Short mmCIF file of C-alpha atoms in Angstrom, two decimals:
data_model
loop_
_atom_site.label_atom_id
_atom_site.label_comp_id
_atom_site.label_asym_id
_atom_site.label_seq_id
_atom_site.Cartn_x
_atom_site.Cartn_y
_atom_site.Cartn_z
CA UNK A 22 -0.47 -2.28 -3.38
CA UNK A 23 -0.02 -2.36 -7.32
CA UNK A 24 2.93 -1.69 -9.17
CA UNK A 25 0.96 0.21 -11.69
CA UNK A 26 -2.00 2.02 -10.57
CA UNK A 27 -2.35 4.56 -13.07
CA UNK A 28 -5.58 4.81 -15.31
CA UNK A 29 -5.44 5.83 -18.76
CA UNK A 30 -7.27 5.83 -22.09
CA UNK A 31 -6.89 3.62 -24.82
CA UNK A 32 -4.15 4.41 -27.13
CA UNK A 33 -5.02 7.00 -29.90
CA UNK A 34 -7.94 8.63 -27.78
CA UNK A 35 -8.27 12.16 -28.47
CA UNK A 36 -6.64 14.16 -25.80
CA UNK A 37 -9.05 15.91 -23.15
CA UNK A 38 -11.63 13.00 -23.35
CA UNK A 39 -13.63 12.19 -20.41
CA UNK A 40 -14.58 8.39 -19.98
CA UNK A 41 -15.26 6.54 -16.68
CA UNK A 42 -13.08 3.45 -16.27
CA UNK A 43 -15.66 2.05 -13.70
CA UNK A 44 -19.10 2.49 -12.42
CA UNK A 45 -19.31 5.12 -9.85
CA UNK A 46 -20.94 3.57 -6.55
CA UNK A 47 -22.23 6.88 -5.34
CA UNK A 48 -22.63 10.37 -6.47
CA UNK A 49 -19.79 12.63 -5.04
CA UNK A 50 -20.35 14.86 -1.98
CA UNK A 51 -19.95 18.61 -2.29
CA UNK A 52 -18.81 20.62 0.84
CA UNK A 53 -18.56 24.39 0.19
CA UNK A 54 -16.88 27.00 2.81
CA UNK A 55 -17.38 30.76 1.69
CA UNK A 56 -15.46 33.05 3.83
CA UNK A 57 -13.98 36.54 4.51
CA UNK A 58 -12.04 37.93 7.20
CA UNK A 59 -15.40 38.51 9.44
CA UNK A 60 -17.58 35.69 7.94
CA UNK A 61 -17.78 31.98 7.28
CA UNK A 62 -20.48 30.16 5.63
CA UNK A 63 -20.51 26.47 5.30
CA UNK A 64 -23.07 24.55 3.29
CA UNK A 65 -23.61 20.76 1.83
CA UNK A 66 -24.46 20.96 -1.96
CA UNK A 67 -26.02 18.61 -4.10
CA UNK A 68 -24.18 19.19 -7.50
CA UNK A 69 -21.66 21.38 -9.27
CA UNK A 70 -24.36 23.84 -10.33
CA UNK A 71 -25.03 24.82 -6.75
CA UNK A 72 -21.58 26.43 -6.31
CA UNK A 73 -22.46 28.97 -9.16
CA UNK A 74 -24.00 31.46 -6.79
CA UNK A 75 -20.87 31.47 -4.49
CA UNK A 76 -18.05 31.55 -6.87
CA UNK A 77 -19.34 35.01 -8.36
CA UNK A 78 -19.28 36.66 -4.93
CA UNK A 79 -16.37 38.69 -3.87
CA UNK A 80 -15.54 36.31 -1.21
CA UNK A 81 -13.13 33.28 -0.97
CA UNK A 82 -14.58 29.81 -1.61
CA UNK A 83 -13.32 26.40 -0.96
CA UNK A 84 -15.20 23.93 -2.76
CA UNK A 85 -14.30 20.38 -1.50
CA UNK A 86 -15.47 17.32 -3.74
CA UNK A 87 -15.25 13.79 -2.20
CA UNK A 88 -15.88 10.55 -3.85
CA UNK A 89 -15.33 9.29 -7.35
CA UNK A 90 -16.30 11.97 -9.82
CA UNK A 91 -18.01 10.73 -12.89
CA UNK A 92 -17.46 12.59 -16.26
CA UNK A 93 -20.64 14.42 -16.29
CA UNK A 94 -19.92 15.93 -13.16
CA UNK A 95 -16.43 16.80 -14.15
CA UNK A 96 -17.52 18.24 -17.33
CA UNK A 97 -20.02 20.46 -15.01
CA UNK A 98 -17.00 21.68 -12.94
CA UNK A 99 -15.03 22.39 -15.98
CA UNK A 100 -17.75 24.86 -17.66
CA UNK A 101 -18.42 26.50 -14.39
CA UNK A 102 -14.56 27.27 -13.56
CA UNK A 103 -13.50 27.33 -16.94
CA UNK A 104 -11.08 24.58 -16.59
CA UNK A 105 -8.65 22.83 -19.41
CA UNK A 106 -9.82 19.85 -20.59
CA UNK A 107 -6.31 18.13 -20.21
CA UNK A 108 -6.44 19.00 -16.67
CA UNK A 109 -9.72 17.40 -16.24
CA UNK A 110 -8.80 14.17 -17.87
CA UNK A 111 -5.66 14.35 -15.46
CA UNK A 112 -8.42 14.27 -12.59
CA UNK A 113 -10.27 11.45 -13.92
CA UNK A 114 -7.24 9.36 -14.84
CA UNK A 115 -5.79 9.01 -11.53
CA UNK A 116 -2.33 8.01 -10.51
CA UNK A 117 -0.66 11.11 -11.79
CA UNK A 118 2.88 12.29 -11.34
CA UNK A 119 2.58 15.26 -8.80
CA UNK A 120 2.80 18.17 -10.71
CA UNK A 121 2.00 22.17 -10.81
CA UNK A 122 0.66 23.39 -14.18
CA UNK A 123 -0.37 26.97 -15.33
CA UNK A 124 -3.65 27.73 -17.19
CA UNK A 125 -4.17 31.42 -17.84
CA UNK A 126 -5.18 33.03 -14.59
CA UNK A 127 -5.45 29.53 -12.63
CA UNK A 128 -3.23 26.78 -11.32
CA UNK A 129 -3.86 23.18 -11.47
CA UNK A 130 -2.01 20.93 -8.99
CA UNK A 131 -1.88 17.15 -8.28
CA UNK A 132 -0.68 15.89 -5.08
CA UNK A 133 -0.02 12.44 -3.90
CA UNK A 134 -1.15 11.75 -0.33
CA UNK A 135 -0.13 8.18 1.29
CA UNK A 136 -2.05 6.41 4.09
CA UNK A 137 -2.55 2.97 5.57
CA UNK A 138 -6.06 1.30 4.87
CA UNK A 139 -6.14 -1.35 7.36
CA UNK A 140 -2.37 -3.27 6.75
CA UNK A 141 -2.38 -2.00 3.01
CA UNK A 142 -0.53 1.15 1.99
CA UNK A 143 -2.76 3.24 -0.18
CA UNK A 144 -1.66 6.50 -2.21
CA UNK A 145 -4.57 8.88 -3.43
CA UNK A 146 -4.39 11.71 -6.03
CA UNK A 147 -5.67 14.92 -4.75
CA UNK A 148 -6.50 17.22 -7.48
CA UNK A 149 -6.67 21.02 -6.74
CA UNK A 150 -7.68 24.11 -8.84
CA UNK A 151 -6.94 27.51 -7.80
CA UNK A 152 -8.50 30.86 -9.08
CA UNK A 153 -8.31 34.60 -7.74
CA UNK A 154 -11.03 33.64 -5.37
CA UNK A 155 -11.66 30.14 -5.41
CA UNK A 156 -10.04 26.54 -4.67
CA UNK A 157 -11.57 23.42 -6.01
CA UNK A 158 -10.12 20.20 -4.33
CA UNK A 159 -11.09 17.02 -5.46
CA UNK A 160 -10.43 13.70 -3.50
CA UNK A 161 -11.64 10.22 -4.67
CA UNK A 162 -11.98 9.05 -1.00
CA UNK A 163 -15.43 8.81 0.32
CA UNK A 164 -14.12 10.19 3.81
CA UNK A 165 -13.16 13.69 3.71
CA UNK A 166 -9.39 13.82 4.64
CA UNK A 167 -9.27 17.49 5.24
CA UNK A 168 -11.67 18.19 8.34
CA UNK A 169 -8.76 19.11 10.44
CA UNK A 170 -8.19 22.43 8.39
CA UNK A 171 -12.17 22.90 8.20
CA UNK A 172 -11.86 22.75 12.02
CA UNK A 173 -9.21 25.50 12.06
CA UNK A 174 -11.26 27.57 10.04
CA UNK A 175 -14.43 27.22 12.46
CA UNK A 176 -12.16 28.61 15.57
CA UNK A 177 -13.69 31.82 16.86
CA UNK A 178 -11.79 34.96 15.88
CA UNK A 179 -9.44 33.00 13.68
CA UNK A 180 -8.45 36.25 11.79
CA UNK A 181 -5.14 34.58 10.90
CA UNK A 182 -6.83 32.22 8.59
CA UNK A 183 -9.65 33.87 7.18
CA UNK A 184 -8.14 37.10 6.31
CA UNK A 185 -5.51 35.75 4.05
CA UNK A 186 -5.83 35.09 0.36
CA UNK A 187 -6.78 31.66 -1.14
CA UNK A 188 -3.15 30.66 -1.59
CA UNK A 189 -2.97 30.31 2.27
CA UNK A 190 -5.71 27.63 2.16
CA UNK A 191 -3.53 26.12 -0.67
CA UNK A 192 -0.83 25.95 1.57
CA UNK A 193 -2.88 24.52 4.75
CA UNK A 194 -4.36 21.53 2.23
CA UNK A 195 -0.83 20.88 0.92
CA UNK A 196 0.66 21.00 4.54
CA UNK A 197 -2.05 18.25 5.52
CA UNK A 198 -1.29 16.14 2.47
CA UNK A 199 2.78 16.35 3.03
CA UNK A 200 2.46 15.90 6.59
CA UNK A 201 0.45 12.71 5.96
CA UNK A 202 3.62 10.83 4.94
CA UNK A 203 5.03 11.09 8.62
CA UNK A 204 2.60 8.51 10.19
CA UNK A 205 3.23 6.26 7.17
CA UNK A 206 6.85 6.34 7.77
CA UNK A 207 6.41 5.86 11.40
CA UNK A 208 4.46 2.54 10.47
CA UNK A 209 7.38 1.58 8.29
CA UNK A 210 9.47 2.18 11.23
CA UNK A 211 7.82 -0.17 13.45
CA UNK A 212 7.60 -2.77 10.81
CA UNK A 213 11.14 -2.54 10.32
CA UNK A 214 11.93 -3.09 14.38
CA UNK A 215 9.74 -6.34 13.88
CA UNK A 216 11.66 -7.59 10.97
CA UNK A 217 15.05 -6.77 12.52
CA UNK A 218 13.94 -8.73 15.62
CA UNK A 219 13.00 -11.73 13.53
CA UNK A 220 15.79 -11.43 11.38
CA UNK A 221 18.25 -12.00 14.34
CA UNK A 222 16.36 -14.33 16.39
CA UNK A 223 14.76 -16.76 13.81
CA UNK A 224 14.97 -15.75 10.02
CA UNK A 225 12.63 -17.48 7.61
CA UNK A 226 11.24 -17.37 4.33
CA UNK A 227 8.32 -15.43 5.87
CA UNK A 228 10.85 -12.89 7.04
CA UNK A 229 12.39 -12.74 3.67
CA UNK A 230 8.84 -12.16 1.95
CA UNK A 231 8.15 -9.37 4.37
CA UNK A 232 11.44 -7.54 3.60
CA UNK A 233 10.65 -7.78 -0.09
CA UNK A 234 7.08 -6.47 0.45
CA UNK A 235 8.45 -3.46 2.56
CA UNK A 236 11.15 -2.75 0.03
CA UNK A 237 8.51 -2.90 -2.71
CA UNK A 238 6.13 -0.51 -0.91
CA UNK A 239 9.02 2.02 -0.20
CA UNK A 240 9.87 2.03 -3.79
CA UNK A 241 6.51 3.02 -4.70
CA UNK A 242 5.98 5.60 -1.98
CA UNK A 243 9.59 7.07 -3.29
CA UNK A 244 8.35 7.19 -7.09
CA UNK A 245 5.23 9.41 -6.15
CA UNK A 246 6.71 11.39 -3.10
CA UNK A 247 9.86 12.44 -5.01
CA UNK A 248 8.33 14.58 -7.65
CA UNK A 249 6.12 16.37 -4.83
CA UNK A 250 9.33 17.77 -3.58
CA UNK A 251 9.87 19.36 -7.11
CA UNK A 252 6.19 20.69 -6.86
CA UNK A 253 6.56 22.56 -3.62
CA UNK A 254 9.87 23.76 -5.03
CA UNK A 255 7.93 25.32 -7.84
CA UNK A 256 5.54 26.87 -5.46
CA UNK A 257 8.27 28.54 -3.64
CA UNK A 258 9.80 30.00 -6.66
CA UNK A 259 6.46 30.69 -8.34
CA UNK A 260 6.27 34.22 -9.95
CA UNK A 261 2.60 34.18 -10.29
CA UNK A 262 -0.26 36.69 -8.98
CA UNK A 263 -2.02 33.97 -7.07
CA UNK A 264 1.17 32.84 -4.96
CA UNK A 265 2.05 35.88 -2.88
CA UNK A 266 5.42 36.58 -1.44
CA UNK A 267 4.41 36.08 2.37
CA UNK A 268 2.68 32.86 1.81
CA UNK A 269 5.84 31.37 0.05
CA UNK A 270 7.60 31.33 3.19
CA UNK A 271 4.86 28.75 4.39
CA UNK A 272 5.44 26.72 1.20
CA UNK A 273 9.12 26.73 2.09
CA UNK A 274 8.05 24.92 5.36
CA UNK A 275 6.22 22.41 3.41
CA UNK A 276 9.21 21.81 1.35
CA UNK A 277 11.23 21.11 4.46
CA UNK A 278 8.75 18.59 5.65
CA UNK A 279 8.78 16.75 2.39
CA UNK A 280 12.71 16.87 2.31
CA UNK A 281 12.73 15.07 5.73
CA UNK A 282 10.04 12.45 4.43
CA UNK A 283 12.35 11.69 1.40
CA UNK A 284 15.70 11.31 3.66
CA UNK A 285 13.63 9.00 5.92
CA UNK A 286 12.37 7.16 3.17
CA UNK A 287 15.92 6.93 1.60
CA UNK A 288 17.23 5.62 5.20
CA UNK A 289 14.55 3.19 5.38
CA UNK A 290 15.14 1.78 1.87
CA UNK A 291 18.88 1.58 2.61
CA UNK A 292 17.89 -0.22 5.98
CA UNK A 293 15.75 -2.82 3.82
CA UNK A 294 18.77 -3.65 1.46
CA UNK A 295 20.90 -3.94 4.65
CA UNK A 296 18.37 -6.45 6.25
CA UNK A 297 18.31 -8.42 3.01
CA UNK A 298 22.11 -8.79 3.01
CA UNK A 299 22.16 -10.08 6.73
CA UNK A 300 19.08 -12.44 5.90
CA UNK A 301 21.13 -14.01 3.23
CA UNK A 302 24.43 -13.88 5.56
CA UNK A 303 22.39 -15.44 8.32
CA UNK A 304 21.15 -18.04 6.26
CA UNK A 305 24.45 -18.97 4.87
CA UNK A 306 25.70 -18.83 8.45
CA UNK A 307 23.09 -21.63 9.54
CA UNK A 308 23.92 -23.64 6.65
CA UNK A 309 27.59 -23.48 7.64
CA UNK A 310 26.49 -24.42 11.03
CA UNK A 311 24.75 -27.22 9.95
CA UNK A 312 27.65 -28.63 7.72
CA UNK A 313 29.93 -28.20 10.37
CA UNK A 314 28.01 -30.35 12.71
CA UNK A 315 27.40 -32.96 9.93
CA UNK A 316 31.03 -32.90 9.19
CA UNK A 317 31.94 -33.53 12.68
CA UNK A 318 29.65 -36.59 13.03
CA UNK A 319 30.58 -38.00 9.96
CA UNK A 320 34.40 -37.55 10.84
CA UNK A 321 33.62 -39.40 14.04
CA UNK A 322 32.12 -42.43 12.11
CA UNK A 323 34.66 -42.77 9.33
CA UNK A 324 37.18 -44.36 11.76
CA UNK A 325 34.30 -46.46 13.51
CA UNK A 326 32.79 -47.72 10.16
CA UNK A 327 36.52 -48.99 9.00
CA UNK A 328 37.11 -50.81 12.27
CA UNK A 329 33.58 -52.39 12.21
CA UNK A 330 34.36 -53.22 8.42
CA UNK A 331 37.49 -54.72 9.17
CA UNK A 332 36.31 -56.98 11.78
CA UNK A 333 33.02 -57.88 10.11
CA UNK A 334 35.28 -59.76 7.44
CA UNK A 335 35.00 -62.95 9.71
CA UNK A 336 38.47 -64.17 8.22
CA UNK A 337 38.81 -67.34 10.55
CA UNK A 338 41.20 -70.12 9.74
CA UNK A 339 43.20 -71.77 12.62
CA UNK A 340 45.38 -72.93 10.18
CA UNK A 341 46.65 -69.75 8.30
CA UNK A 342 49.11 -67.47 9.75
CA UNK A 343 47.19 -64.58 8.15
CA UNK A 344 43.85 -65.40 10.04
CA UNK A 345 42.32 -62.80 12.27
CA UNK A 346 43.46 -64.02 15.73
CA UNK A 347 41.30 -61.41 17.36
CA UNK A 348 38.08 -63.38 16.39
CA UNK A 349 39.14 -66.47 18.75
CA UNK A 350 40.25 -64.12 21.70
CA UNK A 351 37.91 -64.34 24.89
CA UNK A 352 37.67 -60.41 25.10
CA UNK A 353 37.90 -59.43 21.68
CA UNK A 354 34.43 -58.21 21.38
CA UNK A 355 34.61 -55.89 24.37
CA UNK A 356 38.36 -54.80 23.13
CA UNK A 357 36.76 -53.54 19.53
CA UNK A 358 34.44 -51.67 21.61
CA UNK A 359 36.84 -50.32 23.76
CA UNK A 360 39.12 -49.20 20.69
CA UNK A 361 35.94 -47.38 19.13
CA UNK A 362 34.94 -45.58 22.32
CA UNK A 363 38.55 -44.22 22.61
CA UNK A 364 38.59 -43.17 18.99
CA UNK A 365 35.44 -41.14 19.48
CA UNK A 366 36.64 -39.73 22.81
CA UNK A 367 39.97 -38.72 21.25
CA UNK A 368 38.26 -37.04 17.98
CA UNK A 369 35.76 -35.02 20.24
CA UNK A 370 38.77 -33.96 22.51
CA UNK A 371 40.87 -32.73 19.34
CA UNK A 372 37.61 -30.94 17.87
CA UNK A 373 37.17 -29.12 21.39
CA UNK A 374 40.99 -28.04 21.48
CA UNK A 375 40.71 -26.95 18.01
CA UNK A 376 37.76 -24.77 18.55
CA UNK A 377 35.32 -26.89 15.94
CA UNK A 378 32.90 -27.71 18.74
#
């Protein structure tokens, strides 16, 4: 995952400019649900203009746009829903900080949804526009992550959902976005368990690289999820006609989940820091063990080298009283070996007695 993933315009660009940063692979898909307490209509649309007939009704409408949105489609949505240019710019330039902004009689929210794509951590920006009777949700993923919410709406006699205003639908989408952090943190937990085992049994450079990678991902995740808690706090306390008092209770539940995720995230960050300290201590301990063994070996061979060096001088003179008489002894060679074996045995016994072996 990249440290910096925000798309931005060139410095000096006029505010509200909509410029695509890359070629759009496929046109976005439009999935619309128009509902009342007694009726639910679900259709697939081709473009933004097809939403017009549903928006003017006295019903509640959820327009889900999936895929990379090109500037032209975004402009059409902006004209249809009278959206602010700065908000549209934030939709196009993904990687924004989660936030809540008020524009006249509508709200604009940006949320961050983490998930694992294979073995890589991804964080996708979810942009939501809320009006009196509509909710426009833009997600850059080709696959719709909000299908579970749609399945709840399809349930027969689901008056609890369909009878509520559009702010309850906003809660349902945000609840899914927030709760998507729990599977991600569960995956982090499994990785930490495996790293802890490797750390205690056979730490290596690969273990160190994994710890640093995990710590980096947790840091990036914290950077995007921390302001999301502030977003939910704002919704809980919002004094806006679009957010009703009976729905703020549900936003409070989302806020609780967000706090739990942040607390787990902070715990995992502390664990990675502790694991890094354990790795350094373990490597230091292994180095000390190696140095101790080498020191003992060197200590054993120092007196042996001295003995061999002395008798390797070969000063043999039968006349001189200072000559080495051992060189002419019949058992001189076995005697030197016996001395060296005795020295080695004595040193090993001494080291074991002191607890150094």
